[in-house]
Short mmCIF file of C-alpha atoms in Angstrom, two decimals:
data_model
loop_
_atom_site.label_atom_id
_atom_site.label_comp_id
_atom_site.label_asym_id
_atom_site.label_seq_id
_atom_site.Cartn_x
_atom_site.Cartn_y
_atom_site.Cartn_z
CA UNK A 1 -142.47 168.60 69.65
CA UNK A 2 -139.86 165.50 68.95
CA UNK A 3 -139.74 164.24 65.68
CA UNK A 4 -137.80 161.49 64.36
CA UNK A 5 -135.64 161.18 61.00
CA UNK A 6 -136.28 157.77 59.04
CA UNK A 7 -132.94 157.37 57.02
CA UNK A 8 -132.76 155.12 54.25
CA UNK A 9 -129.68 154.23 51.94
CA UNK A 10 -129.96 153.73 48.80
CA UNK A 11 -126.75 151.75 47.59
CA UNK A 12 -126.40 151.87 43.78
CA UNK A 13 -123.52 149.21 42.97
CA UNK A 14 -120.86 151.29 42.41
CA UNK A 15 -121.55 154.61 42.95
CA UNK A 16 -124.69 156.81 42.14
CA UNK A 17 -122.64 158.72 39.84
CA UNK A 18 -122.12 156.80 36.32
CA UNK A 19 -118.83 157.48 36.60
CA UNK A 20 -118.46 156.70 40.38
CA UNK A 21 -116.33 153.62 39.29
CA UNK A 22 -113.87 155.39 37.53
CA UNK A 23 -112.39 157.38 41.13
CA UNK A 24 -108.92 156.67 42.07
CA UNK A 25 -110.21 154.37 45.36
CA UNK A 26 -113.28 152.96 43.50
CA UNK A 27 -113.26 149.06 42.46
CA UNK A 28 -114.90 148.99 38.53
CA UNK A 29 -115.96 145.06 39.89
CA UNK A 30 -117.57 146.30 43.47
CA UNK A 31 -121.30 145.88 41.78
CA UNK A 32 -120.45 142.46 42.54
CA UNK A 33 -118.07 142.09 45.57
CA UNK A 34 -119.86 141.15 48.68
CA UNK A 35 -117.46 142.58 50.93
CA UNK A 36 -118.28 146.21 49.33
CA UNK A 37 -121.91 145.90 50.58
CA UNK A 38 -120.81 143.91 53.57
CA UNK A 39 -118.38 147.52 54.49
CA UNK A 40 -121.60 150.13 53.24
CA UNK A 41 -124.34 147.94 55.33
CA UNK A 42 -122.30 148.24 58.74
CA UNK A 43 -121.17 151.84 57.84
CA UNK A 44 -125.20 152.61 57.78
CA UNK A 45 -125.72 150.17 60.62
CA UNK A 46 -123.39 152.14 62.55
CA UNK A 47 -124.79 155.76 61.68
CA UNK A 48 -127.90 154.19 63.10
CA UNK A 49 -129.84 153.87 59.67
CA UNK A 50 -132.94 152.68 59.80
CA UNK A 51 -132.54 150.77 56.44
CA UNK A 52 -130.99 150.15 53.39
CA UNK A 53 -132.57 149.44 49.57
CA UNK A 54 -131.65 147.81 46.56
CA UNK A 55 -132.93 148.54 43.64
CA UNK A 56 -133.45 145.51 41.03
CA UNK A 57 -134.71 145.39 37.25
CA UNK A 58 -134.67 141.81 35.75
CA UNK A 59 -133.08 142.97 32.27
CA UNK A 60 -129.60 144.90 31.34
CA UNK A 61 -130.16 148.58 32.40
CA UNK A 62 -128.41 149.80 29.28
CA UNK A 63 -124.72 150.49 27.70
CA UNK A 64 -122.36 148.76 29.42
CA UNK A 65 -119.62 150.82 27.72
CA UNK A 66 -119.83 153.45 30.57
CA UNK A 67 -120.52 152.15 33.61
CA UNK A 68 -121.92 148.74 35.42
CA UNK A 69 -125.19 148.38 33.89
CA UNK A 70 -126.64 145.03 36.41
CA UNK A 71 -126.30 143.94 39.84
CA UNK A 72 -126.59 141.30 41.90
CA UNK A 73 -130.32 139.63 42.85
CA UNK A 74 -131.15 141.78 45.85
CA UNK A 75 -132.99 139.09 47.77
CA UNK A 76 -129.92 136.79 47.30
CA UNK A 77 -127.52 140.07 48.82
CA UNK A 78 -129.67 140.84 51.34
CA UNK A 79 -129.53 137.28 52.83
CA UNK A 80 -126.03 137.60 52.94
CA UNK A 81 -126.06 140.97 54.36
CA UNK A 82 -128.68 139.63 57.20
CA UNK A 83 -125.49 137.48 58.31
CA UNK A 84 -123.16 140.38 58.81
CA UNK A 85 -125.68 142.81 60.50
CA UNK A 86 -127.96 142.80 63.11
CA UNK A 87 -130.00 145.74 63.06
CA UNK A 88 -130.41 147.82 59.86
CA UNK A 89 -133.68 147.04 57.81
CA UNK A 90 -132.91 145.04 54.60
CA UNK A 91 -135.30 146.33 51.41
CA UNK A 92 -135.39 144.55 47.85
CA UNK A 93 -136.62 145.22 44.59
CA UNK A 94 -138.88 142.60 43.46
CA UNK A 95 -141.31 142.87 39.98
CA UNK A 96 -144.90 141.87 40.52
CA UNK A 97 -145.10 141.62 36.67
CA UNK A 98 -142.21 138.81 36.46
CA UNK A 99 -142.49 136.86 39.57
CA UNK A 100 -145.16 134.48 40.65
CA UNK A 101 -146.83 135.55 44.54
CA UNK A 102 -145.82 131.58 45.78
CA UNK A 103 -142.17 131.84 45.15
CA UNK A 104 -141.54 135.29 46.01
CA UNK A 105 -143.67 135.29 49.26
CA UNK A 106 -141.55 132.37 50.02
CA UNK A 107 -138.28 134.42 49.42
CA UNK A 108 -139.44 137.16 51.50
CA UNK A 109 -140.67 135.32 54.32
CA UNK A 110 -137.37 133.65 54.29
CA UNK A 111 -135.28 136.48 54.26
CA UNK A 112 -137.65 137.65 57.35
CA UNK A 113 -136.56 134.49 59.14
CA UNK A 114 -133.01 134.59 58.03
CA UNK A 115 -132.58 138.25 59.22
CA UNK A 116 -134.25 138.16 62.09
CA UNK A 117 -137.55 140.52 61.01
CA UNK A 118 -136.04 142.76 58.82
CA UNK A 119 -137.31 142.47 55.22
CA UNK A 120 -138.91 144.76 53.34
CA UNK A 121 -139.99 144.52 49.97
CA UNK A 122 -140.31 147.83 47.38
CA UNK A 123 -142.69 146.47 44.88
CA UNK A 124 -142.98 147.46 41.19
CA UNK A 125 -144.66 146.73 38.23
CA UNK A 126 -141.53 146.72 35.75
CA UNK A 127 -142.18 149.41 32.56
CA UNK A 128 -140.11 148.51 29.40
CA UNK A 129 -140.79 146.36 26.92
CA UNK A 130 -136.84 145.35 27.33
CA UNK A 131 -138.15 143.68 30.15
CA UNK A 132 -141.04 141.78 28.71
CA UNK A 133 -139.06 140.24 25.87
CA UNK A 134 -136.89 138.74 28.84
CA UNK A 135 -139.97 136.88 29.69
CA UNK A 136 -141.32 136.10 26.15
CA UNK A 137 -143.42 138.94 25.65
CA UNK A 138 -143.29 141.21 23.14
CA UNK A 139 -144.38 144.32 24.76
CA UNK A 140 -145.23 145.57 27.81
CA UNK A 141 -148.42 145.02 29.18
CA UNK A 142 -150.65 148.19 30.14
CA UNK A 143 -149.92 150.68 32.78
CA UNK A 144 -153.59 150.08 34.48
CA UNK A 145 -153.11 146.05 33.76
CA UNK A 146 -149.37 146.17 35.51
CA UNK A 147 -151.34 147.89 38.51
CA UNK A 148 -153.96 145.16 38.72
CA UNK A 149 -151.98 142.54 38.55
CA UNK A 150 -149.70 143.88 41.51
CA UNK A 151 -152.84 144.45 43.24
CA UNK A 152 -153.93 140.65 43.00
CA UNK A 153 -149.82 139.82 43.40
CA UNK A 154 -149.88 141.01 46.62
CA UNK A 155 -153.17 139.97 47.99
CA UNK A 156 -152.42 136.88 47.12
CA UNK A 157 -148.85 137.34 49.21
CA UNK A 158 -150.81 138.40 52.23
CA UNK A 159 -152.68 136.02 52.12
CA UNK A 160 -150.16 133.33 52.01
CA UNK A 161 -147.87 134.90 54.69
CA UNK A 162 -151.46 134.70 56.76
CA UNK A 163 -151.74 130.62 55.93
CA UNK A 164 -149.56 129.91 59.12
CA UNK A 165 -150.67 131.11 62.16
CA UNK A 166 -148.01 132.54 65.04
CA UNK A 167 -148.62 129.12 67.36
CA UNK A 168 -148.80 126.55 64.36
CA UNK A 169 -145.83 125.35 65.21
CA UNK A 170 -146.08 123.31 68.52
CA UNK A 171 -142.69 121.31 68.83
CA UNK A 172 -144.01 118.85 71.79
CA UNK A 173 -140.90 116.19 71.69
CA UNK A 174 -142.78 114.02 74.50
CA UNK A 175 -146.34 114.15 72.29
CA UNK A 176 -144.78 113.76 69.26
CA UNK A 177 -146.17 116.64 67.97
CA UNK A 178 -144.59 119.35 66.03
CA UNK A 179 -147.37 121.59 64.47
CA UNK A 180 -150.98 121.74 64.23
CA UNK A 181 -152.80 121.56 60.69
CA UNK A 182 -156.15 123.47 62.19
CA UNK A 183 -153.48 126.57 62.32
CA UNK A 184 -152.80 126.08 58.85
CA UNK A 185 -154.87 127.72 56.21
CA UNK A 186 -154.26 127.07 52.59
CA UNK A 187 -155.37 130.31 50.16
CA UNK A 188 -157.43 128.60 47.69
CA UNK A 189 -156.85 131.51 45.26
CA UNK A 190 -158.73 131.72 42.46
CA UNK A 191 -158.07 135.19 40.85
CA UNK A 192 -157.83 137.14 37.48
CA UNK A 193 -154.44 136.74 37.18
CA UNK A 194 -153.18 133.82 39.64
CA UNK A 195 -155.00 130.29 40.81
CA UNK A 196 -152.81 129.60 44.34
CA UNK A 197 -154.01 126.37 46.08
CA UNK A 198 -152.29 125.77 49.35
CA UNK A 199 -150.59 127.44 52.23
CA UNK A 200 -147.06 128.83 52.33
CA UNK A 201 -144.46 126.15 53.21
CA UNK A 202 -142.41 128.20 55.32
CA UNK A 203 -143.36 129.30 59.07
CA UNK A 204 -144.99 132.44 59.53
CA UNK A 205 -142.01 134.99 60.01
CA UNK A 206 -140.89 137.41 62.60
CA UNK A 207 -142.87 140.32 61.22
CA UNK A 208 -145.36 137.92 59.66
CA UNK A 209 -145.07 139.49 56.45
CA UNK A 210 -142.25 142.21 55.07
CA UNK A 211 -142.18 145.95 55.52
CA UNK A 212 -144.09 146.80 51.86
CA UNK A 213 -142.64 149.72 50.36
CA UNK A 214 -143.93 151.35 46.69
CA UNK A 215 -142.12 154.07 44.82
CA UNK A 216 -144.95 154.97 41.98
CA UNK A 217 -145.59 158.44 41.71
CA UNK A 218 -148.57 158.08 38.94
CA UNK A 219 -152.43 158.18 39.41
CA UNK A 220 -152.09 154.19 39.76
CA UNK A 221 -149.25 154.48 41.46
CA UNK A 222 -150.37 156.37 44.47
CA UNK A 223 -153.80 154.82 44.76
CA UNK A 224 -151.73 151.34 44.54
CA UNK A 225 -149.17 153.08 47.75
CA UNK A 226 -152.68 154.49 49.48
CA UNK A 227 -154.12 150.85 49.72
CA UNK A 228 -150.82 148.70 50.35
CA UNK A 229 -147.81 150.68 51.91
CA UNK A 230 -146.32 151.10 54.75
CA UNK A 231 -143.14 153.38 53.32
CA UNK A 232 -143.22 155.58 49.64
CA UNK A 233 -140.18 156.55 48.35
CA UNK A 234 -140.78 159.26 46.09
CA UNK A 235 -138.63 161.46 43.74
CA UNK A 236 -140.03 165.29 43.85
CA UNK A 237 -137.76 167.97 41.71
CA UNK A 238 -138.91 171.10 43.78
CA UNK A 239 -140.49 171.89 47.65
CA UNK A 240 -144.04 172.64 46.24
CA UNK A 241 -144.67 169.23 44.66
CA UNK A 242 -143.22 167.38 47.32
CA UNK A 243 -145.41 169.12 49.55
CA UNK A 244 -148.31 167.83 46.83
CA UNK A 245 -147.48 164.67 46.58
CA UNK A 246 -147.56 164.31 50.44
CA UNK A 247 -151.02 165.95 50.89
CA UNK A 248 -152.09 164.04 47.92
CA UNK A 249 -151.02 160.33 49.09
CA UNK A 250 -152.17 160.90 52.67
CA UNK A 251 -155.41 162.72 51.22
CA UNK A 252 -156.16 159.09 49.61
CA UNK A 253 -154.76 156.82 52.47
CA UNK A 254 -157.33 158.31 54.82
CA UNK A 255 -159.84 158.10 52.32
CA UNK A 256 -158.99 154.51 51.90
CA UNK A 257 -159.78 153.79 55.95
CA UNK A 258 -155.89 153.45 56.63
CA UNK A 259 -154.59 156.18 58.89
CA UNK A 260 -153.04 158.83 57.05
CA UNK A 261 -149.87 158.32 59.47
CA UNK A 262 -149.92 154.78 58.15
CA UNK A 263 -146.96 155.26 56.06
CA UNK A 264 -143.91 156.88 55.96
CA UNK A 265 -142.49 158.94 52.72
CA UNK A 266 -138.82 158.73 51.95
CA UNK A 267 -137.36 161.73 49.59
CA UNK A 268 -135.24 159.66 46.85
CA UNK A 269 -132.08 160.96 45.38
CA UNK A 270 -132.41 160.53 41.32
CA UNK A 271 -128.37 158.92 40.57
CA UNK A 272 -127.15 160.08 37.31
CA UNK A 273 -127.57 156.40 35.61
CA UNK A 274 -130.69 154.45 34.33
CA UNK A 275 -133.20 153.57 37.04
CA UNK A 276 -134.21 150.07 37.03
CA UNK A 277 -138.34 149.70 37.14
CA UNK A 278 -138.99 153.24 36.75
CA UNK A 279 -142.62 153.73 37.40
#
């Protein structure tokens, strides 16, 4: 039997290593040179990658004595790095606890149009309270109340990459007509955590909505990955609990009336630096 290898990259600014920058050929400032993730997206283009992944915490992931402790906005790199590939998928780290589901569906379904249909979106909950006081909150909110909130986040998402449907827009130069409102339909949210009136105001995209990707590993975690995604990325230490974890997440996809071949799993190399929106 033929099986086939889904590679991911994982590009980590400079380096995985913390002290990646400091190699004789390393640039310390290629966290934030374009052209450095311009050169690592073809190079994984080329070796026929099927994606690549940023990862993305919305607060200063520690010292900065020892090594680049930011990055750039992924969804902001990634639009650049649509323009200089063609093929490779394009996966971003965005927070459902510090984002609002109108302007980040937006983003996403941009970058889907911009790239041709190859978004993806890993979505996290953001643990820290560093990250909170960002925001003006003084601690974190609740593991279980992060996970219900991303659960609402992204129904609410789906729902507004849903608003237009795939003939809305009919572009009739003699009729004068360029879409049709009775293919447009507004959300009219009215949830726990967000109230989300009307429709998307971008064109429904290539894949209609981006590849969603989760990289939990907890009890909410994987019940969150066996309702939603399409791709886990997960971090097991030994063969025995990654076997676990597998039999475990597809155990609950089934039971959740997806297929249990629904989703693909993604072994994740742990760099030696802090992980932005560990879960």
């Amino acid at each position: 039997m033929t099986r086939q290898l889904h590679l991911n990259a994982f590009l980590m600014t400079t380096g995985h290593h913390e002290a990646s920058w400091r190699l004789p050929e390393s640039d310390p400032y290629a966290h934030v040179d374009l052209a450095h993730y311009v050169r690592l997206a073809r190079t994984a283009e080329r070796g026929t990658f099927d994606s690549l992944f940023l990862a993305d915490g919305p607060h200063l992931w520690g010292s900065v004595a020892q090594r680049p402790a930011g990055a750039l906005e992924p969804l902001t790199l990634l639009t650049a790095l649509a323009t200089a590939t063609e093929h490779i998928g394009l996966i971003a780290t965005a927070s459902t606890s510090y984002n609002s589901p109108y302007n980040l569906a937006r983003k996403f379904a941009s970058l889907d149009i911009i790239s041709g249909g190859r978004a993806g979106w890993n979505i996290v909950t953001t643990a820290g309270a560093e990250a909170a006081r960002n925001f003006g909150i003084d601690e974190e909110p609740a593991h279980a109340e992060r996970y219900a909130r991303a659960a609402e986040f992204l129904d609410v998402a789906l729902k507004l990459w849903d608003s237009w449907e795939d003939d809305a827009i009919v572009a009739d130069k003699a009729a004068g007509v360029w879409g049709d409102d009775a293919k447009i339909h507004p959300p009219r949210h009215r949830g726990t955590y967000f109230s989300v009136e009307g429709a998307l105001n971008v064109p429904r995209s290539p894949q209609g909505y981006p590849l969603l990707v989760q990289a939990g590993s907890s009890e909410d975690g994987k019940a969150f990955a066996a309702r939603y995604a399409e791709a886990v990325f997960t971090a097991q230490q030994t063969v025995e609990e990654a076997r676990a974890f597998y039999a475990d997440l597809k155990a609950r996809t089934g039971g959740g009336g997806r297929g249990p071949a629904h989703h693909k799993m993604h072994p994740r190399h742990e760099p030696h630096q802090p992980q932005p929106d560990a879960q």
